[in-house]
Short mmCIF file of C-alpha atoms in Angstrom, two decimals:
data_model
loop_
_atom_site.label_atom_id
_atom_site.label_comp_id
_atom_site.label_asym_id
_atom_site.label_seq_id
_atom_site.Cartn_x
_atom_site.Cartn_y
_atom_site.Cartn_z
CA UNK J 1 -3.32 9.86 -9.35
CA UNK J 2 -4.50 6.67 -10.19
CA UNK J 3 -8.22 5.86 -7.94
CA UNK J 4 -8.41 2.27 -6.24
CA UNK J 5 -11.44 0.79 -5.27
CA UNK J 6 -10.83 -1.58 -3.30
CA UNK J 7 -7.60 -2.63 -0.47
CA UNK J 8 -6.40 -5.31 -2.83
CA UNK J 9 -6.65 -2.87 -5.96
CA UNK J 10 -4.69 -0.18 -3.82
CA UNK J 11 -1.85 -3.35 -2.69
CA UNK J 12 -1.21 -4.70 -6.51
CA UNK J 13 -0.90 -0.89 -8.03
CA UNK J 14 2.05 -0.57 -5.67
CA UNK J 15 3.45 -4.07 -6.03
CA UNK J 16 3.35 -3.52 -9.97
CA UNK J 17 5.95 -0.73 -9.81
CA UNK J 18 8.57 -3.78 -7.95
CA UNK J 19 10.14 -6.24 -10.38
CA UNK J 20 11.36 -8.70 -7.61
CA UNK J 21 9.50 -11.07 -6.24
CA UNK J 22 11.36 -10.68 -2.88
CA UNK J 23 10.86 -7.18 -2.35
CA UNK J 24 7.20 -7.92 -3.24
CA UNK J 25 7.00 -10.50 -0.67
CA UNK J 26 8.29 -7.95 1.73
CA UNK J 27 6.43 -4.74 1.10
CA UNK J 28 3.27 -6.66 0.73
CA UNK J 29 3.44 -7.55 4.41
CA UNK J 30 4.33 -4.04 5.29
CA UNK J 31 1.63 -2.81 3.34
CA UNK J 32 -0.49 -4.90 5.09
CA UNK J 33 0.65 -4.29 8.43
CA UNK J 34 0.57 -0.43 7.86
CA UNK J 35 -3.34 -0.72 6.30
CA UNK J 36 -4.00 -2.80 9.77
CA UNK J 37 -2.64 -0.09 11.68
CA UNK J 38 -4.63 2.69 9.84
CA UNK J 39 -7.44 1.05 10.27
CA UNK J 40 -7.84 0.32 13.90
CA UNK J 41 -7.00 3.80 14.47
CA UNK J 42 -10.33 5.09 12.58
CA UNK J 43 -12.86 5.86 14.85
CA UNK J 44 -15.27 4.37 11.57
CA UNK J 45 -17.68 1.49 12.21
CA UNK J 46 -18.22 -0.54 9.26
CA UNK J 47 -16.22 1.38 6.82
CA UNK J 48 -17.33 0.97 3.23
CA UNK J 49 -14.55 -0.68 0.81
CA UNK J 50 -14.75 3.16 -0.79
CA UNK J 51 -14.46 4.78 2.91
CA UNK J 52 -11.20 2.43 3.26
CA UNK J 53 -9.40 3.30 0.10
CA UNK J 54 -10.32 6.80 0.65
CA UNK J 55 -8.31 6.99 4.24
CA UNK J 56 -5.26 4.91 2.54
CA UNK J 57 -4.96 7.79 -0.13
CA UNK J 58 -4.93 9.88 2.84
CA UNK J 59 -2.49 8.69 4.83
CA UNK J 60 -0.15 6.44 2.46
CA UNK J 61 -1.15 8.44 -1.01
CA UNK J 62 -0.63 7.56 -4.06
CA UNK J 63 0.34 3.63 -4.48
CA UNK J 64 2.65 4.20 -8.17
CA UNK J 65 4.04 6.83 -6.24
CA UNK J 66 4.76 4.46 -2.91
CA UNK J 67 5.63 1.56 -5.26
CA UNK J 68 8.10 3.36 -6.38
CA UNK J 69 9.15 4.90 -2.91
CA UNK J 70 9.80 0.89 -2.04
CA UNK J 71 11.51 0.62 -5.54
CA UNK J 72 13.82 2.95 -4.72
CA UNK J 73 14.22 1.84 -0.82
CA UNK J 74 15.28 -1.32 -2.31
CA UNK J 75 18.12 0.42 -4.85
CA UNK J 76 19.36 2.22 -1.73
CA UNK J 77 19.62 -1.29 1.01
CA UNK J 78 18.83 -4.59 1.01
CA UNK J 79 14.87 -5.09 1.83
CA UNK J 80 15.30 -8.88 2.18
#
C-alpha cells in the first residue's frame, strides 16, 4: 500500500491507474465529492494534511487499488 501525503497525492495515484482522459475527468469529481463528504462528517477541527490522508485510507483505502476499481467500473459501463 502505497502512503500519500497529501489529498492531491492521494487523487493523482488513483487517476494514474485510468488511461482516459474522460473517465479521469469523471472520477476526479467523484473523488472529490466523496473526500468533501468524508470530511464534513469528521468531528476533527483543523485536521492536519497527514490527519486527512490518514481518514481517506480509512474509508476509501488504497488509491492503485480504487484506481483500478474505477478502471474496471469503466470496462463494465459507460462512466461518461
Amino acid at each position: 500500500m502505497q502512503k500519500c501525503r497529501r489529498i492531491e497525492e492521494y487523487i493523482s495515484t488513483v487517476l494514474r491507474q485510468i488511461e482516459c482522459s474522460e473517465t479521469k475527468r469523471v472520477v476526479c469529481r467523484v473523488l472529490r465529492s466523496d473526500i468533501n463528504k468524508i470530511m464534513r462528517e469528521q468531528k476533527i477541527s483543523n485536521p492536519s494534511k497527514e490527519q486527512v490522508v490518514n481518514i481517506l485510507f480509512m474509508k476509501m483505502g488504497d488509491p492503485k487499488t480504487l484506481g483500478q476499481y474505477f478502471l474496471w467500473l469503466d470496462n463494465l459501463v459507460d462512466l461518461h
